[in-house]
Structure formats: C-alpha cells, structure tokens
mmCIF file of C-alpha atoms and ligand atoms in Angstrom:
data_model
loop_
_atom_site.group_PDB
_atom_site.id
_atom_site.type_symbol
_atom_site.label_atom_id
_atom_site.label_comp_id
_atom_site.label_asym_id
_atom_site.label_seq_id
_atom_site.Cartn_x
_atom_site.Cartn_y
_atom_site.Cartn_z
ATOM 1 C CA MET K 168 0.000 0.000 0.000
ATOM 2 C CA ASN K 169 1.268 3.486 -0.818
ATOM 3 C CA TRP K 170 1.346 6.017 1.964
ATOM 4 C CA ASP K 171 1.775 9.694 1.505
ATOM 5 C CA GLU K 172 1.014 12.829 3.447
ATOM 6 C CA THR K 173 -2.708 12.393 3.002
ATOM 7 C CA GLY K 174 -2.818 8.751 4.000
ATOM 8 C CA PRO K 175 -3.077 5.412 2.279
ATOM 9 C CA ASP K 176 -3.653 5.380 -1.453
ATOM 10 C CA THR K 177 -6.986 3.618 -1.554
ATOM 11 C CA GLY K 178 -7.022 3.536 -5.312
ATOM 12 C CA GLU K 179 -10.216 5.571 -5.282
ATOM 13 C CA LEU K 180 -11.048 7.357 -8.489
ATOM 14 C CA THR K 181 -10.544 11.059 -8.302
ATOM 15 C CA ASP K 182 -12.104 11.681 -11.702
ATOM 16 C CA GLU K 183 -14.747 14.304 -10.926
ATOM 17 C CA ARG K 184 -16.686 13.557 -14.128
ATOM 18 C CA PHE K 185 -18.285 10.534 -12.579
ATOM 19 C CA HIS K 186 -19.498 12.320 -9.473
ATOM 20 C CA ASP K 187 -21.960 14.099 -11.756
ATOM 21 C CA ARG K 188 -23.764 10.852 -12.428
ATOM 22 C CA LEU K 189 -27.322 10.882 -11.146
ATOM 23 C CA VAL K 190 -26.747 7.364 -9.855
ATOM 24 C CA ASP K 191 -23.494 8.026 -8.004
ATOM 25 C CA GLY K 192 -23.858 7.493 -4.249
ATOM 26 C CA GLY K 193 -21.441 10.347 -3.430
ATOM 27 C CA ALA K 194 -22.609 13.875 -2.741
ATOM 28 C CA ASP K 195 -22.452 16.664 -5.289
ATOM 29 C CA GLY K 196 -22.762 20.402 -4.736
ATOM 30 C CA GLU K 197 -26.498 20.475 -5.205
ATOM 31 C CA ASP K 198 -27.043 17.616 -2.748
ATOM 32 C CA THR K 199 -25.366 19.236 0.201
ATOM 33 C CA ALA K 200 -27.781 22.159 0.266
ATOM 34 C CA VAL K 201 -30.941 20.061 -0.032
ATOM 35 C CA GLU K 202 -29.674 17.201 2.097
ATOM 36 C CA ALA K 203 -29.634 19.318 5.214
ATOM 37 C CA ALA K 204 -33.371 19.827 4.854
ATOM 38 C CA LEU K 205 -34.072 16.154 4.156
ATOM 39 C CA ARG K 206 -31.968 14.643 6.943
ATOM 40 C CA PRO K 207 -33.873 12.659 9.571
ATOM 41 C CA LYS K 208 -33.325 14.361 12.925
ATOM 42 C CA ASP K 209 -33.660 11.407 15.313
ATOM 43 C CA LEU K 210 -33.453 7.616 15.341
ATOM 44 C CA GLY K 211 -37.238 7.329 15.080
ATOM 45 C CA GLU K 212 -37.214 9.207 11.768
ATOM 46 C CA PHE K 213 -34.269 7.238 10.379
ATOM 47 C CA ILE K 214 -35.639 4.665 7.927
ATOM 48 C CA GLY K 215 -34.331 1.074 7.655
ATOM 49 C CA GLN K 216 -31.044 -0.283 9.094
ATOM 50 C CA GLU K 217 -33.152 -1.881 11.843
ATOM 51 C CA LYS K 218 -30.298 -3.712 13.592
ATOM 52 C CA VAL K 219 -27.967 -0.701 13.580
ATOM 53 C CA ARG K 220 -30.752 1.484 14.950
ATOM 54 C CA GLU K 221 -31.685 -0.967 17.675
ATOM 55 C CA GLN K 222 -28.071 -1.438 18.801
ATOM 56 C CA LEU K 223 -27.227 2.250 18.622
ATOM 57 C CA ASP K 224 -30.354 3.118 20.570
ATOM 58 C CA LEU K 225 -29.126 0.883 23.407
ATOM 59 C CA VAL K 226 -25.578 2.288 23.325
ATOM 60 C CA LEU K 227 -26.862 5.876 23.504
ATOM 61 C CA LYS K 228 -29.605 5.307 26.080
ATOM 62 C CA ALA K 229 -27.200 3.441 28.369
ATOM 63 C CA ALA K 230 -24.620 6.232 28.125
ATOM 64 C CA LEU K 231 -27.303 8.839 28.855
ATOM 65 C CA ALA K 232 -28.538 6.852 31.853
ATOM 66 C CA ARG K 233 -24.985 6.679 33.226
ATOM 67 C CA GLY K 234 -24.480 10.362 32.548
ATOM 68 C CA ALA K 235 -21.429 9.364 30.500
ATOM 69 C CA THR K 236 -20.127 10.159 27.050
ATOM 70 C CA ALA K 237 -21.119 7.523 24.473
ATOM 71 C CA ASP K 238 -18.507 5.029 23.263
ATOM 72 C CA HIS K 239 -16.714 5.748 19.999
ATOM 73 C CA VAL K 240 -18.734 4.584 17.002
ATOM 74 C CA LEU K 241 -17.463 3.330 13.637
ATOM 75 C CA LEU K 242 -19.890 3.430 10.718
ATOM 76 C CA SER K 243 -18.971 1.617 7.556
ATOM 77 C CA GLY K 244 -20.855 1.404 4.286
ATOM 78 C CA ALA K 245 -21.096 2.749 0.751
ATOM 79 C CA PRO K 246 -21.508 6.509 0.101
ATOM 80 C CA GLY K 247 -24.997 7.923 0.547
ATOM 81 C CA LEU K 248 -26.331 5.312 2.977
ATOM 82 C CA GLY K 249 -26.694 7.761 5.857
ATOM 83 C CA LYS K 250 -23.437 7.788 7.816
ATOM 84 C CA THR K 251 -23.307 11.576 8.174
ATOM 85 C CA THR K 252 -26.994 11.625 9.025
ATOM 86 C CA LEU K 253 -26.493 9.000 11.711
ATOM 87 C CA SER K 254 -23.583 10.898 13.255
ATOM 88 C CA MET K 255 -25.785 13.990 13.554
ATOM 89 C CA ILE K 256 -28.511 11.869 15.112
ATOM 90 C CA ILE K 257 -26.013 10.495 17.649
ATOM 91 C CA ALA K 258 -25.141 14.052 18.681
ATOM 92 C CA ALA K 259 -28.812 15.065 18.828
ATOM 93 C CA GLU K 260 -29.774 12.015 20.911
ATOM 94 C CA MET K 261 -26.893 12.761 23.318
ATOM 95 C CA ASN K 262 -27.854 16.465 23.437
ATOM 96 C CA ALA K 263 -24.292 17.185 22.394
ATOM 97 C CA PRO K 264 -22.777 19.524 19.827
ATOM 98 C CA ILE K 265 -21.107 18.011 16.766
ATOM 99 C CA ARG K 266 -17.925 18.900 14.893
ATOM 100 C CA ILE K 267 -17.607 17.583 11.351
ATOM 101 C CA THR K 268 -14.343 16.959 9.531
ATOM 102 C CA SER K 269 -12.795 14.340 7.287
ATOM 103 C CA GLY K 270 -9.644 12.227 7.002
ATOM 104 C CA PRO K 271 -8.287 14.009 3.922
ATOM 105 C CA ALA K 272 -8.729 17.404 5.645
ATOM 106 C CA ILE K 273 -6.340 16.328 8.391
ATOM 107 C CA GLN K 274 -2.949 16.508 6.738
ATOM 108 C CA HIS K 275 -0.801 16.760 9.834
ATOM 109 C CA ALA K 276 -1.011 15.523 13.403
ATOM 110 C CA GLY K 277 -1.074 19.199 14.452
ATOM 111 C CA ASP K 278 -4.362 19.706 12.557
ATOM 112 C CA LEU K 279 -5.914 16.937 14.607
ATOM 113 C CA ALA K 280 -4.434 18.230 17.867
ATOM 114 C CA ALA K 281 -6.004 21.638 17.188
ATOM 115 C CA ILE K 282 -9.435 20.081 16.649
ATOM 116 C CA LEU K 283 -9.214 17.735 19.627
ATOM 117 C CA SER K 284 -8.035 20.388 22.040
ATOM 118 C CA SER K 285 -10.928 22.668 21.173
ATOM 119 C CA LEU K 286 -13.665 20.051 21.736
ATOM 120 C CA GLN K 287 -16.196 20.603 24.480
ATOM 121 C CA GLU K 288 -16.980 17.897 27.014
ATOM 122 C CA GLY K 289 -19.278 15.264 25.461
ATOM 123 C CA GLU K 290 -18.949 16.699 21.942
ATOM 124 C CA VAL K 291 -19.313 14.368 18.974
ATOM 125 C CA LEU K 292 -16.431 14.500 16.498
ATOM 126 C CA PHE K 293 -17.481 13.140 13.109
ATOM 127 C CA LEU K 294 -14.497 12.041 11.053
ATOM 128 C CA ASP K 295 -15.630 11.121 7.552
ATOM 129 C CA GLU K 296 -13.356 8.977 5.367
ATOM 130 C CA ILE K 297 -11.342 8.098 8.425
ATOM 131 C CA HIS K 298 -9.334 5.581 6.365
ATOM 132 C CA ARG K 299 -7.758 8.491 4.482
ATOM 133 C CA MET K 300 -6.153 10.171 7.477
ATOM 134 C CA SER K 301 -2.356 10.553 7.543
ATOM 135 C CA ARG K 302 -0.393 8.005 9.556
ATOM 136 C CA PRO K 303 0.911 10.479 12.220
ATOM 137 C CA ALA K 304 -2.595 11.843 12.800
ATOM 138 C CA GLU K 305 -3.922 8.315 13.073
ATOM 139 C CA GLU K 306 -1.359 7.483 15.738
ATOM 140 C CA MET K 307 -2.290 10.579 17.691
ATOM 141 C CA LEU K 308 -5.917 9.523 17.483
ATOM 142 C CA TYR K 309 -5.183 6.155 19.164
ATOM 143 C CA MET K 310 -4.155 7.855 22.376
ATOM 144 C CA ALA K 311 -6.888 10.475 22.177
ATOM 145 C CA MET K 312 -9.573 7.808 21.815
ATOM 146 C CA GLU K 313 -8.262 5.629 24.595
ATOM 147 C CA ASP K 314 -6.911 8.002 27.217
ATOM 148 C CA PHE K 315 -8.424 11.356 26.182
ATOM 149 C CA ARG K 316 -4.935 12.719 25.984
ATOM 150 C CA VAL K 317 -2.526 13.726 23.213
ATOM 151 C CA ASP K 318 1.180 14.400 23.170
ATOM 152 C CA VAL K 319 1.895 17.594 21.312
ATOM 153 C CA ILE K 320 5.430 17.576 19.936
ATOM 154 C CA VAL K 321 7.164 20.922 20.199
ATOM 155 C CA GLY K 322 10.399 21.514 18.281
ATOM 156 C CA LYS K 323 12.281 19.241 15.902
ATOM 157 C CA GLY K 324 15.096 16.695 16.029
ATOM 158 C CA PRO K 325 16.904 15.848 19.305
ATOM 159 C CA GLY K 326 15.501 18.932 21.014
ATOM 160 C CA ALA K 327 11.858 17.966 20.394
ATOM 161 C CA THR K 328 9.712 17.582 23.495
ATOM 162 C CA ALA K 329 6.338 15.954 23.985
ATOM 163 C CA ILE K 330 3.895 18.057 25.973
ATOM 164 C CA PRO K 331 0.939 16.011 27.246
ATOM 165 C CA LEU K 332 -2.445 17.643 26.780
ATOM 166 C CA GLU K 333 -5.563 16.427 28.593
ATOM 167 C CA LEU K 334 -8.723 16.320 26.489
ATOM 168 C CA PRO K 335 -12.337 16.421 27.600
ATOM 169 C CA PRO K 336 -14.184 13.132 27.074
ATOM 170 C CA PHE K 337 -15.699 13.093 23.579
ATOM 171 C CA THR K 338 -17.342 10.614 21.214
ATOM 172 C CA LEU K 339 -15.574 9.929 17.958
ATOM 173 C CA VAL K 340 -17.845 8.839 15.128
ATOM 174 C CA GLY K 341 -15.674 7.527 12.310
ATOM 175 C CA ALA K 342 -17.104 6.819 8.870
ATOM 176 C CA THR K 343 -15.509 4.739 6.185
ATOM 177 C CA THR K 344 -16.548 3.129 2.945
ATOM 178 C CA ARG K 345 -14.038 0.358 3.598
ATOM 179 C CA ALA K 346 -13.726 -0.888 7.173
ATOM 180 C CA GLY K 347 -11.151 -3.417 5.954
ATOM 181 C CA LEU K 348 -8.716 -0.578 5.213
ATOM 182 C CA LEU K 349 -8.548 0.568 8.817
ATOM 183 C CA PRO K 350 -5.509 -0.626 10.742
ATOM 184 C CA PRO K 351 -6.618 -3.047 13.490
ATOM 185 C CA PRO K 352 -5.359 -0.818 16.360
ATOM 186 C CA LEU K 353 -7.712 1.922 15.154
ATOM 187 C CA ARG K 354 -10.629 -0.428 14.521
ATOM 188 C CA ASP K 355 -10.246 -1.955 17.993
ATOM 189 C CA ARG K 356 -10.633 1.397 19.701
ATOM 190 C CA PHE K 357 -14.246 1.780 18.639
ATOM 191 C CA GLY K 358 -16.704 0.520 21.238
ATOM 192 C CA PHE K 359 -19.446 0.025 18.665
ATOM 193 C CA THR K 360 -19.099 -0.776 14.976
ATOM 194 C CA ALA K 361 -22.027 -0.713 12.601
ATOM 195 C CA HIS K 362 -22.056 -1.850 9.029
ATOM 196 C CA MET K 363 -24.681 -0.091 6.944
ATOM 197 C CA GLU K 364 -26.314 -2.196 4.255
ATOM 198 C CA PHE K 365 -27.918 -1.109 1.002
ATOM 199 C CA TYR K 366 -31.626 -0.373 1.508
ATOM 200 C CA ALA K 367 -34.489 -2.600 0.386
ATOM 201 C CA PRO K 368 -36.826 -1.106 -2.258
ATOM 202 C CA THR K 369 -39.662 -0.832 0.291
ATOM 203 C CA GLU K 370 -37.414 1.176 2.620
ATOM 204 C CA LEU K 371 -36.413 3.482 -0.232
ATOM 205 C CA GLU K 372 -40.081 3.967 -1.029
ATOM 206 C CA ARG K 373 -40.501 5.286 2.492
ATOM 207 C CA VAL K 374 -37.476 7.564 1.997
ATOM 208 C CA VAL K 375 -39.030 8.925 -1.218
ATOM 209 C CA HIS K 376 -42.426 9.492 0.442
ATOM 210 C CA ARG K 377 -40.835 11.227 3.394
ATOM 211 C CA SER K 378 -38.678 13.488 1.202
ATOM 212 C CA ALA K 379 -41.608 14.247 -1.124
ATOM 213 C CA GLY K 380 -43.584 15.351 1.935
ATOM 214 C CA LEU K 381 -40.784 17.670 3.056
ATOM 215 C CA LEU K 382 -40.361 19.085 -0.465
ATOM 216 C CA ASP K 383 -44.122 19.481 -0.791
ATOM 217 C CA VAL K 384 -44.326 17.242 -3.859
ATOM 218 C CA ALA K 385 -47.460 15.213 -4.662
ATOM 219 C CA ILE K 386 -46.500 11.594 -5.344
ATOM 220 C CA ASP K 387 -48.534 8.370 -5.294
ATOM 221 C CA THR K 388 -47.416 4.910 -4.115
ATOM 222 C CA ASP K 389 -46.560 3.649 -7.597
ATOM 223 C CA GLY K 390 -44.560 6.770 -8.409
ATOM 224 C CA ALA K 391 -42.516 6.348 -5.219
ATOM 225 C CA ALA K 392 -41.978 2.645 -6.008
ATOM 226 C CA GLU K 393 -40.766 3.502 -9.499
ATOM 227 C CA ILE K 394 -38.150 5.928 -8.156
ATOM 228 C CA ALA K 395 -37.143 3.567 -5.321
ATOM 229 C CA GLY K 396 -36.559 0.688 -7.760
ATOM 230 C CA ARG K 397 -34.066 2.774 -9.722
ATOM 231 C CA SER K 398 -32.143 4.116 -6.714
ATOM 232 C CA ARG K 399 -29.534 1.379 -6.341
ATOM 233 C CA GLY K 400 -30.321 0.746 -2.685
ATOM 234 C CA THR K 401 -29.110 4.258 -1.743
ATOM 235 C CA PRO K 402 -31.186 7.015 -0.073
ATOM 236 C CA ARG K 403 -29.027 9.807 -1.512
ATOM 237 C CA ILE K 404 -29.731 8.548 -5.047
ATOM 238 C CA ALA K 405 -33.447 8.172 -4.234
ATOM 239 C CA ASN K 406 -33.595 11.804 -3.104
ATOM 240 C CA ARG K 407 -31.669 12.973 -6.154
ATOM 241 C CA LEU K 408 -33.884 11.074 -8.594
ATOM 242 C CA LEU K 409 -36.954 12.420 -6.811
ATOM 243 C CA ARG K 410 -35.745 15.979 -7.435
ATOM 244 C CA ARG K 411 -35.198 15.313 -11.153
ATOM 245 C CA VAL K 412 -38.609 13.659 -11.448
ATOM 246 C CA ARG K 413 -40.145 16.621 -9.635
ATOM 247 C CA ASP K 414 -38.678 18.971 -12.285
ATOM 248 C CA TYR K 415 -40.191 16.865 -15.050
ATOM 249 C CA ALA K 416 -43.548 16.662 -13.298
ATOM 250 C CA GLN K 417 -43.627 20.423 -12.810
ATOM 251 C CA VAL K 418 -43.057 21.056 -16.492
ATOM 252 C CA LYS K 419 -45.194 18.230 -17.909
ATOM 253 C CA ALA K 420 -47.750 17.120 -15.328
ATOM 254 C CA GLU K 421 -48.705 20.016 -13.043
ATOM 255 C CA GLY K 422 -46.330 18.721 -10.404
ATOM 256 C CA ARG K 423 -48.003 15.359 -9.738
ATOM 257 C CA ILE K 424 -45.820 12.241 -9.789
ATOM 258 C CA ASP K 425 -47.221 8.816 -10.649
ATOM 259 C CA ARG K 426 -45.581 5.733 -12.167
ATOM 260 C CA GLU K 427 -45.782 6.955 -15.788
ATOM 261 C CA ILE K 428 -44.389 10.373 -14.978
ATOM 262 C CA ALA K 429 -41.538 8.897 -12.907
ATOM 263 C CA ALA K 430 -40.665 6.410 -15.656
ATOM 264 C CA ALA K 431 -40.855 9.041 -18.406
ATOM 265 C CA ALA K 432 -38.694 11.483 -16.416
ATOM 266 C CA LEU K 433 -36.028 8.905 -15.686
ATOM 267 C CA ARG K 434 -36.003 7.854 -19.335
ATOM 268 C CA VAL K 435 -35.000 11.413 -20.133
ATOM 269 C CA TYR K 436 -32.154 11.110 -17.631
ATOM 270 C CA GLU K 437 -31.230 7.661 -18.962
ATOM 271 C CA VAL K 438 -31.682 5.824 -15.685
ATOM 272 C CA ASP K 439 -33.324 2.485 -16.447
ATOM 273 C CA GLU K 440 -35.726 0.313 -14.380
ATOM 274 C CA ARG K 441 -32.880 -1.291 -12.458
ATOM 275 C CA GLY K 442 -30.983 1.953 -11.902
ATOM 276 C CA LEU K 443 -28.387 1.441 -14.649
ATOM 277 C CA ASP K 444 -27.280 4.610 -16.399
ATOM 278 C CA ARG K 445 -25.657 5.194 -19.788
ATOM 279 C CA LEU K 446 -22.194 4.110 -18.639
ATOM 280 C CA ASP K 447 -23.439 0.885 -17.030
ATOM 281 C CA ARG K 448 -25.528 0.001 -20.048
ATOM 282 C CA GLY K 449 -22.658 0.859 -22.400
ATOM 283 C CA VAL K 450 -20.427 -1.639 -20.600
ATOM 284 C CA LEU K 451 -23.087 -4.341 -20.663
ATOM 285 C CA GLU K 452 -23.984 -3.713 -24.297
ATOM 286 C CA ALA K 453 -20.357 -3.936 -25.394
ATOM 287 C CA LEU K 454 -19.920 -7.132 -23.419
ATOM 288 C CA LEU K 455 -23.017 -8.720 -24.942
ATOM 289 C CA LYS K 456 -23.045 -7.367 -28.479
ATOM 290 C CA LEU K 457 -19.332 -7.219 -29.280
ATOM 291 C CA PHE K 458 -18.010 -10.120 -27.241
ATOM 292 C CA GLY K 459 -20.967 -12.504 -27.137
ATOM 293 C CA GLY K 460 -21.153 -12.139 -23.341
ATOM 294 C CA GLY K 461 -17.425 -12.747 -22.706
ATOM 295 C CA PRO K 462 -15.124 -13.770 -21.234
ATOM 296 C CA VAL K 463 -13.259 -10.644 -22.257
ATOM 297 C CA GLY K 464 -10.337 -8.840 -20.632
ATOM 298 C CA LEU K 465 -10.984 -5.592 -18.768
ATOM 299 C CA SER K 466 -8.693 -3.520 -21.023
ATOM 300 C CA THR K 467 -10.381 -4.749 -24.200
ATOM 301 C CA LEU K 468 -13.792 -4.058 -22.745
ATOM 302 C CA ALA K 469 -12.711 -0.549 -21.694
ATOM 303 C CA VAL K 470 -11.409 0.260 -25.186
ATOM 304 C CA ALA K 471 -14.671 -0.970 -26.699
ATOM 305 C CA VAL K 472 -16.671 1.356 -24.435
ATOM 306 C CA GLY K 473 -14.267 4.250 -24.996
ATOM 307 C CA GLU K 474 -13.542 4.654 -21.269
ATOM 308 C CA GLU K 475 -10.531 4.283 -19.042
ATOM 309 C CA ARG K 476 -9.907 0.847 -17.552
ATOM 310 C CA GLU K 477 -10.309 2.283 -14.038
ATOM 311 C CA THR K 478 -13.636 3.857 -14.924
ATOM 312 C CA VAL K 479 -15.065 0.549 -16.064
ATOM 313 C CA GLU K 480 -13.592 -1.313 -13.118
ATOM 314 C CA GLU K 481 -14.341 1.121 -10.318
ATOM 315 C CA VAL K 482 -17.308 3.169 -11.504
ATOM 316 C CA ALA K 483 -19.451 0.793 -13.554
ATOM 317 C CA GLU K 484 -18.580 -2.730 -12.485
ATOM 318 C CA PRO K 485 -19.277 -2.751 -8.736
ATOM 319 C CA PHE K 486 -22.983 -2.125 -9.257
ATOM 320 C CA LEU K 487 -23.208 -4.530 -12.225
ATOM 321 C CA VAL K 488 -21.569 -7.249 -10.117
ATOM 322 C CA ARG K 489 -23.814 -6.464 -7.140
ATOM 323 C CA GLU K 490 -26.862 -6.715 -9.386
ATOM 324 C CA GLY K 491 -25.713 -10.093 -10.688
ATOM 325 C CA LEU K 492 -25.387 -8.802 -14.255
ATOM 326 C CA LEU K 493 -21.646 -9.213 -14.672
ATOM 327 C CA ALA K 494 -19.085 -11.573 -13.179
ATOM 328 C CA ARG K 495 -15.358 -11.094 -12.804
ATOM 329 C CA THR K 496 -13.773 -14.455 -13.558
ATOM 330 C CA PRO K 497 -10.119 -15.467 -13.914
ATOM 331 C CA ARG K 498 -10.705 -15.642 -17.694
ATOM 332 C CA GLY K 499 -12.155 -12.136 -17.928
ATOM 333 C CA ARG K 500 -15.488 -10.344 -17.627
ATOM 334 C CA VAL K 501 -18.555 -12.446 -18.294
ATOM 335 C CA ALA K 502 -22.198 -11.422 -18.651
ATOM 336 C CA THR K 503 -24.689 -13.433 -16.608
ATOM 337 C CA PRO K 504 -27.971 -14.752 -18.013
ATOM 338 C CA ALA K 505 -29.679 -11.861 -16.156
ATOM 339 C CA ALA K 506 -27.679 -9.370 -18.258
ATOM 340 C CA TRP K 507 -29.011 -10.841 -21.508
ATOM 341 C CA ALA K 508 -32.534 -10.734 -20.113
ATOM 342 C CA HIS K 509 -32.133 -7.159 -18.857
ATOM 343 C CA LEU K 510 -31.080 -5.830 -22.247
ATOM 344 C CA GLY K 511 -33.711 -7.978 -24.006
ATOM 345 C CA LEU K 512 -31.116 -9.912 -25.995
ATOM 346 C CA VAL K 513 -30.812 -13.632 -26.691
ATOM 347 C CA PRO K 514 -27.447 -15.218 -25.935
ATOM 348 C CA PRO K 515 -25.837 -16.918 -28.927
ATOM 349 C CA GLN K 516 -26.073 -20.693 -28.662
ATOM 350 C CA HIS K 517 -22.358 -21.422 -28.274
ATOM 351 C CA THR K 518 -21.954 -18.704 -25.637
ATOM 352 C CA ALA K 519 -24.837 -20.019 -23.613
ATOM 353 C CA LYS K 520 -23.210 -23.471 -23.627
ATOM 354 C CA GLY K 521 -19.774 -22.047 -22.890
ATOM 355 C CA GLN K 522 -21.163 -20.230 -19.857
ATOM 356 C CA GLN K 523 -23.040 -23.203 -18.432
ATOM 357 C CA GLY K 524 -20.028 -24.181 -16.366
ATOM 358 C CA LEU K 525 -19.620 -20.627 -15.081
ATOM 359 C CA PHE K 526 -23.158 -20.185 -13.823
ATOM 360 C CA GLY K 527 -24.269 -23.782 -13.355
ATOM 361 C CA ALA K 528 -27.200 -23.046 -15.692
HETATM 362 N N1 LIG Z 686 -32.145 6.051 6.774
HETATM 363 C C1 LIG Z 686 -32.463 7.169 6.109
HETATM 364 N N2 LIG Z 686 -33.711 7.645 6.134
HETATM 365 C C2 LIG Z 686 -34.018 8.756 5.435
HETATM 366 N N3 LIG Z 686 -33.150 9.483 4.706
HETATM 367 C C3 LIG Z 686 -31.884 9.066 4.680
HETATM 368 C C4 LIG Z 686 -31.469 7.891 5.377
HETATM 369 N N4 LIG Z 686 -30.163 7.714 5.171
HETATM 370 C C5 LIG Z 686 -29.765 8.718 4.363
HETATM 371 N N5 LIG Z 686 -30.790 9.524 4.073
HETATM 372 C C6 LIG Z 686 -30.718 10.710 3.217
HETATM 373 O O1 LIG Z 686 -29.728 10.475 2.225
HETATM 374 C C7 LIG Z 686 -28.879 11.599 2.080
HETATM 375 C C8 LIG Z 686 -27.444 11.165 2.207
HETATM 376 O O2 LIG Z 686 -27.176 10.756 3.519
HETATM 377 P P1 LIG Z 686 -25.744 10.973 4.213
HETATM 378 O O3 LIG Z 686 -25.151 12.274 3.782
HETATM 379 O O4 LIG Z 686 -25.941 10.767 5.664
HETATM 380 O O5 LIG Z 686 -24.919 9.776 3.587
HETATM 381 P P2 LIG Z 686 -23.432 9.330 3.882
HETATM 382 O O6 LIG Z 686 -23.432 7.853 4.056
HETATM 383 O O7 LIG Z 686 -22.845 10.131 4.979
HETATM 384 O O8 LIG Z 686 -22.718 9.668 2.533
HETATM 385 P P3 LIG Z 686 -21.176 10.042 2.326
HETATM 386 O O9 LIG Z 686 -20.423 8.820 2.741
HETATM 387 O O10 LIG Z 686 -21.112 10.309 0.843
HETATM 388 O O11 LIG Z 686 -20.907 11.263 3.151
HETATM 389 C C9 LIG Z 686 -29.338 12.617 3.116
HETATM 390 O O12 LIG Z 686 -30.085 13.602 2.452
HETATM 391 C C10 LIG Z 686 -30.263 11.895 4.049
HETATM 392 O O13 LIG Z 686 -31.355 12.701 4.317
#
C-alpha cells in the first residue's frame, strides 16, 4: 500500500466527471444544500437499518442513563447510505454539539491536535473517510480515543519535546466506505461498529415518500416505487432522482408524480428500471453485443466502451456485479444470463453453452 502525506492510497477514483452521475452514491454540490433539509433528525425518523438502529439506541440510552459520554462509534458502508446523518442523530440524541471533519482534511497531526483540544466535554467528532487520514494523525488519534490525551510535539530533532495535553471526554464517530482498510489498532478502539447495508426497495419507497412530503411534492405509491426501484439501494440517489422527477412533473404534469411520470422522467435522464445509467448500459452492451457475453479482458472491454480501464472497473462494475449482471472471472469479464434478459437480448447458442459451467445453468 502506498502512503503519503494524506494517508493510504486507496485507489479511489478522483475523476470528478463521474461524481456528476445521477446514480453516483457520493454527494455533489447540489445535494449538500438540499440534504440538510431532508436529513432525519432522530433515530425514530431514520428509515431502515433496523439492527444498527436498535443497537445504537441501546448504546446511547445506556450512556445517557450513566451520565457518560457515548462510546466511539465506527460506521462503515457505501456513500450515501446515511453515515453523516447517523452521526448527527447520535449528537442530537446525546444532546451534544457536533464537529464535522474528514480524514483528507487532516494533513498533519497538528491539525488533529487543534481540533481535539478545542472540543467541548461530550462533543461528537465526526471524522468522515477516516481511512484516508495521515499516519501520524492516526497514531495521535489512538491515544486520544483511549486516554483522552494527546502528546503535542514541540520543536524538531533531538531537542523535540512531547507536551501532554488532557482532552475532555468526547465521542468519535468515524465513517468509512471500507472498514477493511482501517488498521486493526484503530478499529479496535471503537466501542461500537455498525455496518450499513444497502436499503431494500420498500425502505427506499418510504425515503421517497418522506422526502416528497418535506419538499411538498405530490406523489402516489406507484410513483414512489418507481423511483425507489431505480435508486440502487441508496437514499441519496433516491432523493436525487426524486428531485429530477419533480422537475419533469412540474413542467409536464402540473407537479403530480405517478408511475408513468416517474418512468418518463427517468427515461429522459437515462436511468433504467434497475438503476443502470448510460455508462453501465454501455459496458453491458459492449460485453453482450461485441463479445458474445465474454469472457473478455478488462482492457479490451474498456477500449470498446471508450472509457478508461479504471472507470469501467471502479465506476461501472461494482454495481453490475452487485446486481448479478456481470461476473469477474479469472478468464475475464462475463455477462450473466440476467444481463441478456435485462437488455432484451438472446445469448448466442455457443456462448450459452460455454457459460453453463460458469453459472451452473
Ligand atoms: N435512513 C435514512 N432515512 C431517510 N433518509 C436518509 C437515510 N439515510 C440517508 N438519508 C438521506 O440520504 C442523504 C445522504 O445521507 P448521508 O449524507 O448521511 O450519507 P453518507 O453515508 O454520509 O454519505 P457520504 O459517505 O457520501 O458522506 C441525506 O439527504 C439523508 O437525508
């Protein structure tokens, strides 16, 4: 693994083009403004993630009953599943203020020391993308989490001295998309770890209804189901699609959203019934139409789609694999029978036979 000033190189794509996708789980500029208004304010309002909610409820209530600060909490899960929202809820439930920062924003241990030393007693510190913190800051965090103390190093070389600094008790809420990337000593210092799963379509329907209510948009059950089904298990995407459908409904249907309006709007934005967008479909189409369903090497597939290798691998493939439309095999990328069905194509005879062994079909 490569380490630099800003932490481990996680291989994450920095290409901003793909954060503009309607179906990307990450936040864009427009989201941040609207998201504040749509965020559930307490655990009761937070939809889905039943187990996480139940466990967190106990952790927080017990801490409140003891008059203590809640244990440190680690939230892991894909972007847009509600980690920031949950951290704000933790602070609200504990009647505590919250400070929000992120791993990449903490370049030096001194940056972290400055934040930690200005925390109030009981404050919640939300550290997003905690896996991208620099190594020295991470080491400082170990001691801060365990002993509520940091050693501030003054001076350089042989003359450097460590000045111990007591910190008020605080609750660290760390968020990461990849819990596996956290070094074990850091992971072990969290008293409670929650893994957030993708949401079921029925849960996303509730998210859409709730957001529509807050945005004062008229939507029926089928309209909400149509948007939920295309939201890739992610509340942020559900809210974003709802806003695009609302635009369409305002222009074409006096603001009312039903199934037809939702489907027509999302056709305009090229988000299909399963939530695939133009890039995803381009990859699948190339795989099916040009390579008979594979196996084909990643580089060849990328050239055929006219995208970078990394874009295909990191932006398009994870969702296609999750949906069971594409498989990564030692011989290359292979389309599953579901991919042929989804694009309404019939697999060529020899390919279907060739893939029998791969899918047991
Ligand atoms: N369980 C939920 N119920 C209702 N709305 C939710 C839920 N989870 C997330 N949302 C909505 O989805 C949006 C994105 O949530 P949030 O910013 O908390 O995601 P995140 O996991 O922190 O994403 P990132 O990792 O990109 O920061 C918010 O507008 C929030 O209102």
